mmCIF file of C-alpha atoms in Angstrom:
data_model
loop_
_atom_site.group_PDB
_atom_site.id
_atom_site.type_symbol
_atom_site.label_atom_id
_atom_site.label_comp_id
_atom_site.label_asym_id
_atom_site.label_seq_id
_atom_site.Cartn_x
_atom_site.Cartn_y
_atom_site.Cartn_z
ATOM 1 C CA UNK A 7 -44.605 38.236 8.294
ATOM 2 C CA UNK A 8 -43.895 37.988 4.670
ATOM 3 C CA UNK A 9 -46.432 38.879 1.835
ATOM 4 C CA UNK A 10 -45.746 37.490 -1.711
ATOM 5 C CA UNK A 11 -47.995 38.297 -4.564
ATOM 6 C CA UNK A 12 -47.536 36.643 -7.884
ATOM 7 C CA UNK A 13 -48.026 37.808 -11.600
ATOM 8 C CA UNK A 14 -47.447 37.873 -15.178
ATOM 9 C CA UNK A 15 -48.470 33.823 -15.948
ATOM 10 C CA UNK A 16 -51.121 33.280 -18.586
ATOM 11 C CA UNK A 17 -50.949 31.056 -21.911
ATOM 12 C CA UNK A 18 -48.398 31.081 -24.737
ATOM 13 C CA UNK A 19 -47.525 28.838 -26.986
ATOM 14 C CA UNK A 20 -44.762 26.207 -26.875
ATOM 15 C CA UNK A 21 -41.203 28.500 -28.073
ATOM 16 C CA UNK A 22 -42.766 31.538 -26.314
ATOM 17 C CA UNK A 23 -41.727 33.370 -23.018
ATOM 18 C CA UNK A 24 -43.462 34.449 -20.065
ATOM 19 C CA UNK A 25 -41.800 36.822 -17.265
ATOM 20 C CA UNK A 26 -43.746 36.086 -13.750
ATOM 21 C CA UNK A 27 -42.708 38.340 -10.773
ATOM 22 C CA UNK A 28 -43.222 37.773 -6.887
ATOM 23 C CA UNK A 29 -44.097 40.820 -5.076
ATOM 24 C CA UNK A 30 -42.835 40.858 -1.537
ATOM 25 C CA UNK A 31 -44.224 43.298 0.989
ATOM 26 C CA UNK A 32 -43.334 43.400 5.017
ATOM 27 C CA UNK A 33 -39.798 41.791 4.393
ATOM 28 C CA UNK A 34 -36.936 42.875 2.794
ATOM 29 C CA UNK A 35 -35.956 39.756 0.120
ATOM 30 C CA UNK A 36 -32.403 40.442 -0.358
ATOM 31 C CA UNK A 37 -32.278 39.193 2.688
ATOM 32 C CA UNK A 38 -34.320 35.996 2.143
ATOM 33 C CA UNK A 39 -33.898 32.822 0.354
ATOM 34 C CA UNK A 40 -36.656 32.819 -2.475
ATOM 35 C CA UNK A 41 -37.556 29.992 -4.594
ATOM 36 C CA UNK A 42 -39.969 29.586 -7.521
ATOM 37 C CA UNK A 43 -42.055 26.184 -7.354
ATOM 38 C CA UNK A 44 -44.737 24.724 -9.782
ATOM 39 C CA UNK A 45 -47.216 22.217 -9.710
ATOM 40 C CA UNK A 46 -49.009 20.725 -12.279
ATOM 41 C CA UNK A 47 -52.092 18.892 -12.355
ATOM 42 C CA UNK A 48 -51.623 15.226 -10.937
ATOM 43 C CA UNK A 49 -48.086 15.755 -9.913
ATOM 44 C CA UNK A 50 -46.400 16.528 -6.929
ATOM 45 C CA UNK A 51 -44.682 20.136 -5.993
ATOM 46 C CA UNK A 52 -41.395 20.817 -7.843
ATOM 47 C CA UNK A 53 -39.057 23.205 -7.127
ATOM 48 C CA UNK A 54 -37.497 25.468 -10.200
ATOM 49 C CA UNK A 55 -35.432 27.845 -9.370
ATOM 50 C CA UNK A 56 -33.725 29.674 -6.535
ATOM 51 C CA UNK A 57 -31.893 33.131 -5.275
ATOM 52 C CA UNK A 58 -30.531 33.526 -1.614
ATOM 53 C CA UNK A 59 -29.677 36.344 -0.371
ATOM 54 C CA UNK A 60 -27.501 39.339 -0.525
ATOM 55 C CA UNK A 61 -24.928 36.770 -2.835
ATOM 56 C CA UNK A 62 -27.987 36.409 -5.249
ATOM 57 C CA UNK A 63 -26.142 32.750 -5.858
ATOM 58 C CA UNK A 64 -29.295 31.052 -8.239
ATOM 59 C CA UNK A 65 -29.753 27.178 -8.358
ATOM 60 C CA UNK A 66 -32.069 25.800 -10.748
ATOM 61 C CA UNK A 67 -33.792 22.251 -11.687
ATOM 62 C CA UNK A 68 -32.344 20.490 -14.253
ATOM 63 C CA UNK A 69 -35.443 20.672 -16.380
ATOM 64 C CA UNK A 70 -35.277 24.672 -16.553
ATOM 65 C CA UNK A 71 -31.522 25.182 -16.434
ATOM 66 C CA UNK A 72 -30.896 27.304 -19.799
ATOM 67 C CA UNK A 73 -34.017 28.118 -20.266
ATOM 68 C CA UNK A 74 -35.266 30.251 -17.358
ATOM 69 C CA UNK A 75 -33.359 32.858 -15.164
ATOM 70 C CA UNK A 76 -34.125 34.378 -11.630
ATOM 71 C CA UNK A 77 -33.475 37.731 -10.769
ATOM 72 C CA UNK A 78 -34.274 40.276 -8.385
ATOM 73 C CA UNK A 79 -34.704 44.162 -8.344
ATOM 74 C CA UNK A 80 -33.624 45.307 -4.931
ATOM 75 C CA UNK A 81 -35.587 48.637 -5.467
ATOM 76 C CA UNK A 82 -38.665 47.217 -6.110
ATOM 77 C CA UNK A 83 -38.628 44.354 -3.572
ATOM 78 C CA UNK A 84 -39.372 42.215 -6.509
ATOM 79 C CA UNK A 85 -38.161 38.491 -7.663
ATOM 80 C CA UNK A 86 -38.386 37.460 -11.413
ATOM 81 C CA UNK A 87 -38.577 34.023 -13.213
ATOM 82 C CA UNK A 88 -38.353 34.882 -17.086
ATOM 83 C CA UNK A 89 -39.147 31.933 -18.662
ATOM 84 C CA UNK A 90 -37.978 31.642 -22.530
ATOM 85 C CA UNK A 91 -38.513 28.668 -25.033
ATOM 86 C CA UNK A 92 -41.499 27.235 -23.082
ATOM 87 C CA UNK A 93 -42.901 23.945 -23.309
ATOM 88 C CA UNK A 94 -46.286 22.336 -22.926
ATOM 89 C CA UNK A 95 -44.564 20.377 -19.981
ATOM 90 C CA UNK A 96 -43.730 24.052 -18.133
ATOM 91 C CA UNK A 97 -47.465 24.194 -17.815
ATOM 92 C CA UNK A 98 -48.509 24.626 -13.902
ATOM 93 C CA UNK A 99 -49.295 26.990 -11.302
ATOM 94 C CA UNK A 100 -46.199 28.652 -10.308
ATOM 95 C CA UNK A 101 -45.551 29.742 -6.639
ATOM 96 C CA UNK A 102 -42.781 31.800 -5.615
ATOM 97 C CA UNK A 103 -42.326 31.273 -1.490
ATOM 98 C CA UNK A 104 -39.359 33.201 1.042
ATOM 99 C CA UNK A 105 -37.759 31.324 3.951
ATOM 100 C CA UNK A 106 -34.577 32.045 5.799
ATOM 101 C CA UNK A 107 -31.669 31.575 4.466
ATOM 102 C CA UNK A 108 -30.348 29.489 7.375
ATOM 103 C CA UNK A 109 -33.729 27.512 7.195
ATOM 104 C CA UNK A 110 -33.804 24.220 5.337
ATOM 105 C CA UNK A 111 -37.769 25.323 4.911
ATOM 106 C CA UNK A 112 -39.537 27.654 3.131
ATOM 107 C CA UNK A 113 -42.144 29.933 5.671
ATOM 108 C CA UNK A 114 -43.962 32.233 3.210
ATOM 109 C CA UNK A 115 -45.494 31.494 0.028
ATOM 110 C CA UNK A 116 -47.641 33.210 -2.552
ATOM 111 C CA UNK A 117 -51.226 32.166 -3.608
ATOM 112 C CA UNK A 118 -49.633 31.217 -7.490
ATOM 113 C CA UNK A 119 -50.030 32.271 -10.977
ATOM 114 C CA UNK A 120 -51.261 29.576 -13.827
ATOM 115 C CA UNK A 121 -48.923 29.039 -16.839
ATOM 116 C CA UNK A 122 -50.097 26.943 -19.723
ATOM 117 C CA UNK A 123 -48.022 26.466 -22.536
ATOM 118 C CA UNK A 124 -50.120 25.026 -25.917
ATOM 119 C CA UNK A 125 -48.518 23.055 -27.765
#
């Protein structure tokens, strides 16, 4: 079983950046695949951005690429999304979720964290 807590969303305005982390307890993410996901209100689950495991090899959506940057502190058990140069169209609940990397699905997920960017 894999516990994932997020933090660190809240509202900025459009320019401004936000750093949310996902907060993994009873599984070791290095090991894991972990992906960042948002939804916004009337639209359908998106994926952002990605880090699988021990490689830390990212992936990211097109609409993020250059502008926000996974990372992960092995101590801490931790995965990061900074998030720089924000729009008002980056504003959504952002989930952070672990499957295996082998896995085409993703098993774990957190409850979210609300970003809302003003424009």
């Amino acid at each position: 079983q894999v516990q994932l807590v997020e933090s660190g969303g809240g509202l900025v305005q459009a320019g401004g950046s936000l750093r949310l982390s996902c907060a993994a307890s009873g599984r070791t993410l290095s090991t894991w695949r972990v992906g960042w996901f948002r939804q916004a209100p009337g639209k359908e689950r998106e994926f952002v951005a990605a880090m699988i495991g021990s490689s830390g090899s990212t992936s990211y959506s097109d609409s993020v690429k250059g502008r926000f940057t996974i990372s992960r502190d092995n101590a801490k058990n931790t995965v990061y999304l900074q998030m720089n140069s924000l729009k008002p169209e980056d504003t959504a609940v952002y989930n952070c979720a672990a499957g295996r990397i082998l896995s085409a699905s993703y098993d774990y997920w957190g409850r979210g964290t609300q970003v809302t960017v003003s424009s």
